[in-house]
Coordinates of C-alpha atoms and ligand atoms in Angstrom, one line a residue:
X1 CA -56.8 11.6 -57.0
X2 CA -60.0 12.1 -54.7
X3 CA -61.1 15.4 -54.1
X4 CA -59.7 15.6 -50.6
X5 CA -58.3 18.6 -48.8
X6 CA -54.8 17.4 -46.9
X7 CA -55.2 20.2 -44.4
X8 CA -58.2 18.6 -42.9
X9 CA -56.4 15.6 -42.2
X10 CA -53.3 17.1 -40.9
X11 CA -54.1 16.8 -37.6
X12 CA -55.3 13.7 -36.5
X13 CA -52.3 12.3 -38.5
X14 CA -49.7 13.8 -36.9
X15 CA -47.6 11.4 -35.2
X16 CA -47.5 12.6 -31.3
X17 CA -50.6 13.2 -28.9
X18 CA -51.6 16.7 -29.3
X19 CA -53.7 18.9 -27.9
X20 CA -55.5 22.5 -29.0
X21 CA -56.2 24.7 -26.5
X22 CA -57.6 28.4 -26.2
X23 CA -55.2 31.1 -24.9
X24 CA -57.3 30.5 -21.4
X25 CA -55.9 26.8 -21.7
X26 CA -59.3 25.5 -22.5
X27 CA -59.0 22.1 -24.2
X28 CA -60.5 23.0 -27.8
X29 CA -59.2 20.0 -29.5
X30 CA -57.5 16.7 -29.1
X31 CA -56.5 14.2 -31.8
X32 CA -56.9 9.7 -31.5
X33 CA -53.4 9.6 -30.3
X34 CA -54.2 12.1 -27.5
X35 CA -57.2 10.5 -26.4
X36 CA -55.6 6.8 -26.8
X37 CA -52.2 7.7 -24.7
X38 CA -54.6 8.9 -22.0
X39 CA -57.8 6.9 -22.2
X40 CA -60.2 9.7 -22.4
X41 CA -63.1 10.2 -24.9
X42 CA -63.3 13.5 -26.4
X43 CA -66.4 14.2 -24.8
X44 CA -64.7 14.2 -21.2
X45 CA -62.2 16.7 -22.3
X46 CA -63.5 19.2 -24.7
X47 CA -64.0 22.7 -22.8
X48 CA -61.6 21.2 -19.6
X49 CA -58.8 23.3 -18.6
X50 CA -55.4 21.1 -19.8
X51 CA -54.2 21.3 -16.1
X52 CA -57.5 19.2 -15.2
X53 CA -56.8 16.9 -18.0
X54 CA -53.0 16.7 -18.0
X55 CA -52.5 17.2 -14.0
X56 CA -55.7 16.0 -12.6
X57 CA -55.6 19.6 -10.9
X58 CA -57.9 22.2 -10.1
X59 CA -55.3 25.0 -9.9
X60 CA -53.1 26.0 -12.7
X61 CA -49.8 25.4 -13.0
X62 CA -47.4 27.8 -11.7
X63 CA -46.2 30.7 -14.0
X64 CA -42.9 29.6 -14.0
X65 CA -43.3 26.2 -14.8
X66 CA -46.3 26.7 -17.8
X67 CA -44.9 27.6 -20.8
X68 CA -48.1 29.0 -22.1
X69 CA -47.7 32.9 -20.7
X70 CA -44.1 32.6 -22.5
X71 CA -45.8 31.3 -25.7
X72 CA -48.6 34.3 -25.6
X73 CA -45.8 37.0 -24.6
X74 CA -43.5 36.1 -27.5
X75 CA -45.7 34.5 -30.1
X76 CA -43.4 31.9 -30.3
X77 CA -43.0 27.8 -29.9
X78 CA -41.4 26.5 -26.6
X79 CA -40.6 23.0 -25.6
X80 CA -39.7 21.5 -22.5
X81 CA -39.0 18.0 -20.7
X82 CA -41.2 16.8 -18.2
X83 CA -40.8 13.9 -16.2
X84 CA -44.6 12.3 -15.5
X85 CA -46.2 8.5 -15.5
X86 CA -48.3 7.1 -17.7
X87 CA -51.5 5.0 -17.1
X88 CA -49.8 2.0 -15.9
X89 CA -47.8 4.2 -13.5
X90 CA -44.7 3.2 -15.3
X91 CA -42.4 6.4 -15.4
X92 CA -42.0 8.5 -18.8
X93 CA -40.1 11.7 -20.2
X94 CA -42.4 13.9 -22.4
X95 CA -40.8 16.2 -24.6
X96 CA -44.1 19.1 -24.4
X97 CA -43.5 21.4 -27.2
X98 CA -45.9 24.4 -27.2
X99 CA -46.7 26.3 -30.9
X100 CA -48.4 29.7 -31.0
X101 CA -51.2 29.5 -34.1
X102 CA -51.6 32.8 -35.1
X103 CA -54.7 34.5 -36.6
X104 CA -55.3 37.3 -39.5
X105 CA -54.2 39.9 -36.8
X106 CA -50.9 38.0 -35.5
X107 CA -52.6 37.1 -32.3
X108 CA -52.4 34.1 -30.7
X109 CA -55.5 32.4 -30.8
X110 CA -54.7 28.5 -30.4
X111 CA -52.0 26.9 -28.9
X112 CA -51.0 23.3 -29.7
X113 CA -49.6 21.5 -27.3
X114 CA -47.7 18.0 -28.7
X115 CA -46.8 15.4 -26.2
X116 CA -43.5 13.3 -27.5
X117 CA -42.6 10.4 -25.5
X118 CA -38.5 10.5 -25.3
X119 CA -38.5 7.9 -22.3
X120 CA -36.2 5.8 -24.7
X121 CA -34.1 8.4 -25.7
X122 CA -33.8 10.1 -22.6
X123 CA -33.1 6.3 -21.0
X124 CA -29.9 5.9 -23.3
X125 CA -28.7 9.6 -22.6
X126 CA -29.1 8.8 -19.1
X127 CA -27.2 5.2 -19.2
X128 CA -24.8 6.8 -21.7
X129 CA -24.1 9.8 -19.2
X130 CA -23.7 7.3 -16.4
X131 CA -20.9 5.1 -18.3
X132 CA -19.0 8.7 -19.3
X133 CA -19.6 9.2 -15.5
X134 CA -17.9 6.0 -14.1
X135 CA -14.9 6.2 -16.8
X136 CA -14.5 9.7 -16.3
X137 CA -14.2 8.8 -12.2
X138 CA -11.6 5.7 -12.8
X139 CA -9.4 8.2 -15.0
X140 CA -9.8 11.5 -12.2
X141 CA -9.4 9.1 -9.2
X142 CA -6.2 7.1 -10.9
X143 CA -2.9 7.6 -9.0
X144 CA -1.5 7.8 -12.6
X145 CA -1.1 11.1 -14.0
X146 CA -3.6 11.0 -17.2
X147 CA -3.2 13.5 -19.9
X148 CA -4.9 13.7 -23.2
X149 CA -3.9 15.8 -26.3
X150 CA -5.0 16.5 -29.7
X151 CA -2.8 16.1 -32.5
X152 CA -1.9 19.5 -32.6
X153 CA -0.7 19.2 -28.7
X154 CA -3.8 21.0 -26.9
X155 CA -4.8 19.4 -24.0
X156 CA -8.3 18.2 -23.7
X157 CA -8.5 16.7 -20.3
X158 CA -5.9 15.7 -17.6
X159 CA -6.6 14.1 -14.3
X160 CA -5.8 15.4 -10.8
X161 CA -2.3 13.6 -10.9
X162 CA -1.5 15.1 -14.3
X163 CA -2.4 18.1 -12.4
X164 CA 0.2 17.1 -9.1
X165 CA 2.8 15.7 -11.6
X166 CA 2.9 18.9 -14.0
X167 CA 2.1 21.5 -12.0
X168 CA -0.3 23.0 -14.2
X169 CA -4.5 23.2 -13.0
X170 CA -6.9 21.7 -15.6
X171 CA -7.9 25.7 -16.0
X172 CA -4.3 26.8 -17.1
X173 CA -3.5 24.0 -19.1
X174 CA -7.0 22.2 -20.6
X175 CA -7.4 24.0 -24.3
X176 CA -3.6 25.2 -24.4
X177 CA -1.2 24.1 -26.9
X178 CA 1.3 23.4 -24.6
X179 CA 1.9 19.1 -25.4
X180 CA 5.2 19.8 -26.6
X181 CA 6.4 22.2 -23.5
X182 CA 5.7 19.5 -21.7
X183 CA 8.7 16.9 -22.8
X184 CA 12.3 17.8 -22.9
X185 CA 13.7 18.8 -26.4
X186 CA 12.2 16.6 -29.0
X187 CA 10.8 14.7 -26.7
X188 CA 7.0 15.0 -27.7
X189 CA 8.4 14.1 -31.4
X190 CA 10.5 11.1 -30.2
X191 CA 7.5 10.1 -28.5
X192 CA 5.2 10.3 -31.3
X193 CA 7.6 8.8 -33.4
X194 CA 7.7 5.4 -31.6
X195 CA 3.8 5.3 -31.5
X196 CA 3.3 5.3 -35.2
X197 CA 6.2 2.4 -35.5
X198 CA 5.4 -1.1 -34.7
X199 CA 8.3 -1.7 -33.3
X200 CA 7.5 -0.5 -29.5
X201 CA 4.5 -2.2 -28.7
X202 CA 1.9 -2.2 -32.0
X203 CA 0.6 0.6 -34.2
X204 CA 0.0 3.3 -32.1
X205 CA 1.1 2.0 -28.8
X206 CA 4.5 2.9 -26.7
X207 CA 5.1 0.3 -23.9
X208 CA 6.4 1.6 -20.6
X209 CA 9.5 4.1 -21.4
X210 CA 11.3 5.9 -18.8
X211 CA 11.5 9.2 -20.2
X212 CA 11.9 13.2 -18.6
X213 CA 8.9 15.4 -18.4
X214 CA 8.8 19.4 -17.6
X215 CA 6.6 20.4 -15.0
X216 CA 5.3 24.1 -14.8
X217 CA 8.3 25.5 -13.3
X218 CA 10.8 23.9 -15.6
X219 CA 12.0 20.9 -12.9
X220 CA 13.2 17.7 -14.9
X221 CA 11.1 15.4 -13.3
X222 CA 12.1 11.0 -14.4
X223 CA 8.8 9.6 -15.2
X224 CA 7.9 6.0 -16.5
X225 CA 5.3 6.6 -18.9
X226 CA 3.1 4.7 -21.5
X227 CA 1.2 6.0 -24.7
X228 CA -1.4 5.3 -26.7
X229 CA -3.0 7.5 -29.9
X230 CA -6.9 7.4 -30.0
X231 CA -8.5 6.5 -34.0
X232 CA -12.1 7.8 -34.1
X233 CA -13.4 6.2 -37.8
X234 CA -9.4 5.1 -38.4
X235 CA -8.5 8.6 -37.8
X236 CA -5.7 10.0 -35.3
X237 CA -7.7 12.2 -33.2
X238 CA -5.9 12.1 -29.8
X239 CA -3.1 10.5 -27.8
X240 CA -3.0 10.0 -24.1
X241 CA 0.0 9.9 -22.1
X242 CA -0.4 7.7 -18.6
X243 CA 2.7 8.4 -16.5
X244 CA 4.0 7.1 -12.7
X245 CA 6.7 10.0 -11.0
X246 CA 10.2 7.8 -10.6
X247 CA 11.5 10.3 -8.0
X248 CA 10.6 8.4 -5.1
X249 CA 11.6 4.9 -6.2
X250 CA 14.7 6.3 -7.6
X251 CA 15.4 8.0 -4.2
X252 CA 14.4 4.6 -2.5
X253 CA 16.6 2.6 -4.4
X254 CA 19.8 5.1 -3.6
X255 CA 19.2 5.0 0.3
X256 CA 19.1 0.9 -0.6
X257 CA 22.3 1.1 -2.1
X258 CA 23.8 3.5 0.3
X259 CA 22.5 1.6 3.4
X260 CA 24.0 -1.6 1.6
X261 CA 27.5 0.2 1.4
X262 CA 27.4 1.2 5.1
X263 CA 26.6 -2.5 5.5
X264 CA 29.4 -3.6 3.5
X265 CA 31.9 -1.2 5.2
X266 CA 30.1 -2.2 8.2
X267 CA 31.5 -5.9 8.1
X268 CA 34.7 -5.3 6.7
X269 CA 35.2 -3.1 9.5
X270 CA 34.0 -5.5 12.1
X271 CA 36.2 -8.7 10.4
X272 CA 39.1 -6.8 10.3
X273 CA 38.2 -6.1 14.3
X274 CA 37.8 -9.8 14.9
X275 CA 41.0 -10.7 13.6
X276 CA 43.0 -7.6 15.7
X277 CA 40.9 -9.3 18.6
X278 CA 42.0 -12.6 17.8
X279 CA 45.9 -12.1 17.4
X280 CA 45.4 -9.8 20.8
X281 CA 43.5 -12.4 22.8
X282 CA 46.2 -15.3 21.2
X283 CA 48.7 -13.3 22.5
X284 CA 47.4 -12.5 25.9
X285 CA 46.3 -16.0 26.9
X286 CA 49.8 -16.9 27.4
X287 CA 50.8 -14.4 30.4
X288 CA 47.6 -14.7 31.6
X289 CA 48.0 -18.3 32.1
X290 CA 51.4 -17.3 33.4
X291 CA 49.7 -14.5 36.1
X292 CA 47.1 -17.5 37.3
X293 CA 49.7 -20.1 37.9
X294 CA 52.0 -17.4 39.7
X295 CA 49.2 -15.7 41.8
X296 CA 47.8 -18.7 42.5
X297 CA 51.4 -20.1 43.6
X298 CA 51.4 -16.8 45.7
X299 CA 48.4 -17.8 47.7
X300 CA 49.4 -21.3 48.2
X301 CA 52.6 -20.0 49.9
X302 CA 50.6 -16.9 51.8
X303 CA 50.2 -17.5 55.5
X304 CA 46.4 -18.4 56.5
X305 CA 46.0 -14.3 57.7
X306 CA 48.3 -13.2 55.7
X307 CA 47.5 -8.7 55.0
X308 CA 47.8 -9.4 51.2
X309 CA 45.6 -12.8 50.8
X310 CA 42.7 -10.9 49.9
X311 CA 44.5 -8.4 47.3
X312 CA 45.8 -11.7 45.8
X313 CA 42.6 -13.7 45.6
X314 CA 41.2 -10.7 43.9
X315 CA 43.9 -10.9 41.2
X316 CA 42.8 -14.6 40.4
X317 CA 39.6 -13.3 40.3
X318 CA 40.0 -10.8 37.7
X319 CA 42.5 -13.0 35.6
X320 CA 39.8 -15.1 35.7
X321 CA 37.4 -12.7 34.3
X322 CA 40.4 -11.7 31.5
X323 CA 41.0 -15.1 30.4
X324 CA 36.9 -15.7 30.0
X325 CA 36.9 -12.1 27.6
X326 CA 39.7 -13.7 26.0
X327 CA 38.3 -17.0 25.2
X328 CA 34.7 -15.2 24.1
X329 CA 37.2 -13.0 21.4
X330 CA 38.7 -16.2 20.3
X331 CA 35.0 -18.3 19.6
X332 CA 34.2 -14.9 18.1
X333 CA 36.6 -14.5 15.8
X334 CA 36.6 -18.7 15.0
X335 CA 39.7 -19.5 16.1
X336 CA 38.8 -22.1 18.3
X337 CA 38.7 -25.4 17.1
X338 CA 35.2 -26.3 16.8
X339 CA 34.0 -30.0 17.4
X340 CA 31.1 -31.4 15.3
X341 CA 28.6 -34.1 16.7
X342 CA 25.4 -34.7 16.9
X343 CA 23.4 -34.0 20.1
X344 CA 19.8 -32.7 21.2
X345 CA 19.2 -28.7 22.0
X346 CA 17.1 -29.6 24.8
X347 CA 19.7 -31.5 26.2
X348 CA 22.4 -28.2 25.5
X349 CA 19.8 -26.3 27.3
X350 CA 19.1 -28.5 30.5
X351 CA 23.1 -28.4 30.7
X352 CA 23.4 -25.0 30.9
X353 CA 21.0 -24.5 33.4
X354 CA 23.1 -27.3 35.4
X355 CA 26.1 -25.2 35.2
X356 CA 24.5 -22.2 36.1
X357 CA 21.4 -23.4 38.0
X358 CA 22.5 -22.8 41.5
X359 CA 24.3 -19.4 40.5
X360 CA 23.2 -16.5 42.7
X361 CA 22.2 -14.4 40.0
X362 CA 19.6 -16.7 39.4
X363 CA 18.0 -16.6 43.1
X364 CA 14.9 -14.2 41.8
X365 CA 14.2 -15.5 38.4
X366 CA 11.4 -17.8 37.9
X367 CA 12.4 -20.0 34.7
X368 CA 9.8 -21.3 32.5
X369 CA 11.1 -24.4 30.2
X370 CA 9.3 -25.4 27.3
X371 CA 10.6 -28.4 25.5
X372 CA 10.0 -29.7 21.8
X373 CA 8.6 -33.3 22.6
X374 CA 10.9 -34.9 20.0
X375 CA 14.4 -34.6 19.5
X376 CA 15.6 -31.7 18.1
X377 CA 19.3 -33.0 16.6
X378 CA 21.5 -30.1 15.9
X379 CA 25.6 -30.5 14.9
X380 CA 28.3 -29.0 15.9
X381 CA 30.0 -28.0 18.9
X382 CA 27.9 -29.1 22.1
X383 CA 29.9 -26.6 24.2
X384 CA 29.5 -23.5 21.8
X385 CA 25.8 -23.5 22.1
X386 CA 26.3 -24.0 25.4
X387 CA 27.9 -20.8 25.6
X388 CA 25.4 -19.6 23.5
X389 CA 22.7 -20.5 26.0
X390 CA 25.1 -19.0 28.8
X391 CA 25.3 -15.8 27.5
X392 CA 21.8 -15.2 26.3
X393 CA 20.5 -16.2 29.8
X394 CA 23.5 -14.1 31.8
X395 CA 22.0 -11.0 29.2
X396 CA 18.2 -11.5 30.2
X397 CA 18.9 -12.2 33.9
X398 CA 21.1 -8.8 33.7
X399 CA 18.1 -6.7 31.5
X400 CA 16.0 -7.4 34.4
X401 CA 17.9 -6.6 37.5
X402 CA 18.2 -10.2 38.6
X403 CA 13.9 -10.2 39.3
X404 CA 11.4 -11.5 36.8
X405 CA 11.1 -14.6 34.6
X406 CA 12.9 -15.9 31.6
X407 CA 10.7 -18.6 29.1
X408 CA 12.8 -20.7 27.2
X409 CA 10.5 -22.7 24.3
X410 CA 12.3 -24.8 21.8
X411 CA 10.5 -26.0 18.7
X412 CA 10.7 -27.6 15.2
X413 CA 9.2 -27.3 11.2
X414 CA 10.3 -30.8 10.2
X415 CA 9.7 -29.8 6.5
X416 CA 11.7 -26.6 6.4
X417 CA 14.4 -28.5 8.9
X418 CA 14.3 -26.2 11.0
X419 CA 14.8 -26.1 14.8
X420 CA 13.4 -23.0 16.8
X421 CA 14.5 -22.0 20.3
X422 CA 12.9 -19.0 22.2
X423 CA 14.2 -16.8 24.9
X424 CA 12.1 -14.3 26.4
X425 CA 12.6 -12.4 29.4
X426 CA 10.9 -10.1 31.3
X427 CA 13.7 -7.1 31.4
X428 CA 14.1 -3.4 30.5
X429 CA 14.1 -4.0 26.2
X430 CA 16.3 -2.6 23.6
X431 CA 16.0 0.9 22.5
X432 CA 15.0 1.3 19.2
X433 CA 18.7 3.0 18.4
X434 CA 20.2 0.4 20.1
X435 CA 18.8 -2.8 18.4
X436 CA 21.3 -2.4 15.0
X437 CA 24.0 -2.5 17.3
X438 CA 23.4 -5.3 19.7
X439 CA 25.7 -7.9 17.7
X440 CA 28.1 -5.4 17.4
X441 CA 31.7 -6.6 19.2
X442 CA 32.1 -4.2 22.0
X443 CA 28.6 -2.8 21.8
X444 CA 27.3 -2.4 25.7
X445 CA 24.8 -0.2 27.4
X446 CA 26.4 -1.3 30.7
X447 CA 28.3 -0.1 33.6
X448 CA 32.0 -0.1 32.5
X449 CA 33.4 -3.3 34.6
X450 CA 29.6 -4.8 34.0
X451 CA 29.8 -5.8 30.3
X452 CA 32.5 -5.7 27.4
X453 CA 30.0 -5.9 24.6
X454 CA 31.5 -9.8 23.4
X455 CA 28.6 -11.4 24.8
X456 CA 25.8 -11.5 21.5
X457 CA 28.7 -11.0 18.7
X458 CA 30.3 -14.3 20.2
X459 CA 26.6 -15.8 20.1
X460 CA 26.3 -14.5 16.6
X461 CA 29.5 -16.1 15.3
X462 CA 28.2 -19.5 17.3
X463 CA 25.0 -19.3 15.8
X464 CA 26.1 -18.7 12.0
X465 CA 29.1 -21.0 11.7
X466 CA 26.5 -23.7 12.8
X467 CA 24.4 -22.8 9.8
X468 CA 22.0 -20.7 12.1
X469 CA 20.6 -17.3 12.5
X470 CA 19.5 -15.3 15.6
X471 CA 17.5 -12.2 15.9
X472 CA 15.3 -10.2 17.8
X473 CA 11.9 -11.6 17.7
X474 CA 10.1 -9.0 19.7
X475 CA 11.3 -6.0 22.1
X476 CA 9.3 -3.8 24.5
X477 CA 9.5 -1.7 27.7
X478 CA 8.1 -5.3 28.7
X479 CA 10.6 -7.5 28.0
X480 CA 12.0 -9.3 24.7
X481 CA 12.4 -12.3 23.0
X482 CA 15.2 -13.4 21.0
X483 CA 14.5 -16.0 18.4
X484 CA 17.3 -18.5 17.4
X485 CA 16.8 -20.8 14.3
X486 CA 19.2 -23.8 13.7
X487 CA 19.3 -26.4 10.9
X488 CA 17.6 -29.7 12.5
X489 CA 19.5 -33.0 11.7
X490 CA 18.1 -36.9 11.7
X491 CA 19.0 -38.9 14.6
X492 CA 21.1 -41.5 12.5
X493 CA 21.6 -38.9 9.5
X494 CA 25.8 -37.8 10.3
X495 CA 25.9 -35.2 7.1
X496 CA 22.7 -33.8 5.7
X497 CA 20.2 -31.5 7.6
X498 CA 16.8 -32.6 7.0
Ligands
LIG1 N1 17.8 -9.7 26.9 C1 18.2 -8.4 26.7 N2 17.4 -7.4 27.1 C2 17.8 -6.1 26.9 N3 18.9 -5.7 26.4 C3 19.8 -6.7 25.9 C4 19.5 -8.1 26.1 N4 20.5 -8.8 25.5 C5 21.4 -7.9 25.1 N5 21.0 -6.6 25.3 C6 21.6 -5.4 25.0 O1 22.7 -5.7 24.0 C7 23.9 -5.2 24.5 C8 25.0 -6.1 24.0 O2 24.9 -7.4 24.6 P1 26.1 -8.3 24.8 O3 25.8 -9.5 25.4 O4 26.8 -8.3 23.4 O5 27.1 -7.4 25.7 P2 26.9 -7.1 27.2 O6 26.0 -8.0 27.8 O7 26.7 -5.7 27.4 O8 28.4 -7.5 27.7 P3 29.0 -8.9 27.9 O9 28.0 -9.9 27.4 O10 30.3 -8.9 27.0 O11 29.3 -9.1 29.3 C9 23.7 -5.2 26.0 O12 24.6 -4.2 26.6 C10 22.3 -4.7 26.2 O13 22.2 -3.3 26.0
LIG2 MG1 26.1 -10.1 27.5

């Protein structure tokens, strides 16, 4: 081996840029990599203060940043990070470590000052950080509670829903062996149990299970819940529970079913109703047939001033008015003998307003038609929807105290088969509390002697035993529209809807 002293070499070999300076911070020494890194010759920096050199500055650095007062205080190395740029301006992180070297005495009387370049590393740590970041924020801002445990059941992190769902704050429960409190009895073992079998969704895996969980102040709270255990190196390390709170859909579903039952009791009620109305109104027809014929009889046979003629006429009148509530219960409840033909809405509609056009209640209303250009074949009883048409227009005209305008707009989705007729008026609305109650038999927000309530349940019945359905479209202060949907039939075609 040459005669060759390692010591001398040491430091222009070592790997990072580094300096020597005096205790003053005068530049005593700098090695290749030094001078390459920053494209000085050693001549330019030699006897230069290392804040000229490093910092192109005249002033020192402040105390509190330099770690050179630190390293003369204590005798010892420091290090610190600094963010800087390096000849091409790109951006770098130096790790700056600063080592005392000490003389005979123990004083400091060099400093070296190695530059590392960590851009790379401190690049990852900084991407790495970031994806930690964004993972971390998907499981905190999840509406699913998140917990995660250790195998021993101490929790290591749970999310803000966790938080919600079990009543416990990450500060109370994060670090606690408290897994297992968590579950009902056995539950944290039944649980476990199914994620080390196959058989409920793979190794390690439980698939959505409705199960009970415990939250701090011992309420049984149904939860659905799914599980997985976490391998580091095919090691158990963790398991994470994710789990939804039941309580609302469970209460959602039980007003469903109650509202359904109410419903149910709802129509039973009602066709049990229909059919007392029906045997009533069969059996009333008959002496009401019998009072017309005799009252009318009566006035025939009254002189022309006769005192009672009035009080008489008034009786037809109102037997009149009898025998049309009658005959509404009796299409209600279906016990008239429907006919079935083919024939075009628009035509039913132009009828009705032929019957009715010249009707006094009618004076103030401006009537806006709006026809389907093609024909819009419906089957059944002509008449009925006549009715149908009657009643809904006698109903608007009334909403708006016999002033305004009623739009009547009939229209047609040839694929579905469907034929659409609109009736809007320009009346009072329906009160919200009002509207389930509308096709209700009886149902009336009017003056007694004004309305019976038959008028929309005998529409109803009209509209459904022709295979239709009617509802409130729209309602306001405004006015509202009533939407009536009827299967369309082909001209020729006698049977099948289109
Ligand atoms: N176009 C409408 N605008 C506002 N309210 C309406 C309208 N149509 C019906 N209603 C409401 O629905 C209730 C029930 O109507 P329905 O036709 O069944 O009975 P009625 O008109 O009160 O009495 P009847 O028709 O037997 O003479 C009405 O009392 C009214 O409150
Ligand atoms: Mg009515």
């Amino acid at each position: 081996m040459e005669n060759f002293d390692w010591l001398d070499n040491l430091f222009e070999s070592l790997s990072f840029p580094t300096l020597i300076l005096a205790p003053d911070m005068t530049i005593f020494e700098a090695n290749h990599r030094f001078l390459d890194k920053y494209g000085y010759s050693k001549k330019e920096i030699i006897g230069k203060k290392c804040y000229e050199i490093i910092y192109q500055s005249d002033e020192p650095c402040r105390e509190s940043s330099c770690p050179i007062p630190h390293v003369l205080n204590y005798k010892k190395g420091t290090s610190g990070l600094r963010k800087t740029t390096d000849l091409d301006g790109a951006e770098v992180y130096e790790d700056r470590v600063f080592s005392p070297i000490l003389n005979n005495n123990g004083e400091v009387a060099y400093i070296m000052v190695s530059l590392r370049d960590v851009t790379r590393t401190k690049l990852l740590d900084m991407e790495l950080r970031k994806t930690n970041d964004f993972l971390e924020g998907i499981i905190f801002s999840s509406a699913s509670a998140i917990l995660v445990a250790d195998m021993k059941g101490v929790i290591l992190r749970m999310n803000e829903s966790a938080s919600k769902l079990f009543g416990y704050t990450n500060k109370v429960a994060v670090g606690k062996s408290i897994a297992e409190y968590l579950y009902t009895p056995g539950g944290a073992r039944s649980i476990m149990k199914k994620l080390r079998s196959p058989g409920y969704g793979g190794m390690g895996k439980l698939h959505s299970t409705e199960m009970t969980i415990i939250n701090s102040s011992g309420e049984e709270i149904p939860v659905e819940m799914t599980a997985s255990i976490i391998y580091q190196d095919g090691r158990e390390v963790a398991t994470m529970g994710i789990y939804n709170d039941l309580r609302s859909k469970i209460e959602t579903e039980k007003k469903l079913k109650e509202a359904e039952r109410i419903k149910l009791e709802q129509s039973n009620k009602m066709a049990s109703l229909g059919q007392l109305a029906a045997g009533v109104a069969h059996e009333i027809n008959n002496p009401l047939s019998g009072i017309l014929i005799d009252a009318s009889l009566i006035l025939e046979e009254l002189d022309k001033d006769s005192a009672i003629k009035n009080d008489i006429q008034n009786i037809i009148v109102d037997t009149h008015r009898c025998k049309e509530i009658v005959k509404n219960l009796l299409a209600y409840s279906r016990q008239t003998e429907a006919k079935k033909e083919l024939f075009n809405i628009n035509d039913a509609i132009e009828q009705t307003f032929s019957f009715i056009g010249d009707h006094a209640f009618l004076y103030d209303i401006t009537i806006d038609k709006e026809y389907c250009p093609s024909m819009l074949m419906c089957k059944g009883d002509k008449n009925q929807l006549i009715q149908v048409f009657t009643n809904m227009i006698m109903n608007a005209a009334q909403a708006m105290d016999l002033k305004g305008n009623i739009s009547i707009r009939t229209s047609r989705d040839k694929p579905e088969g469907k034929i659409y007729i609109e009736i809007t008026d320009t009346g009072c609305g329906i009160a919200e509390e009002d509207l389930p109650h509308i096709f209700d038999l009886f149902f009336t927000t009017k003056d007694e002697g004004k309305g019976t309530g038959l008028g929309l349940g005998t529409v109803q019945g009209i509209i459904e035993k022709h295979g239709g359905k009617i509802k409130v479209k729209e309602t306001s202060p405004k006015g509202t529209t009533f939407l009536i949907e009827l299967p369309l039939f082909k001209v020729t075609d006698e049977d099948t809807p289109m």
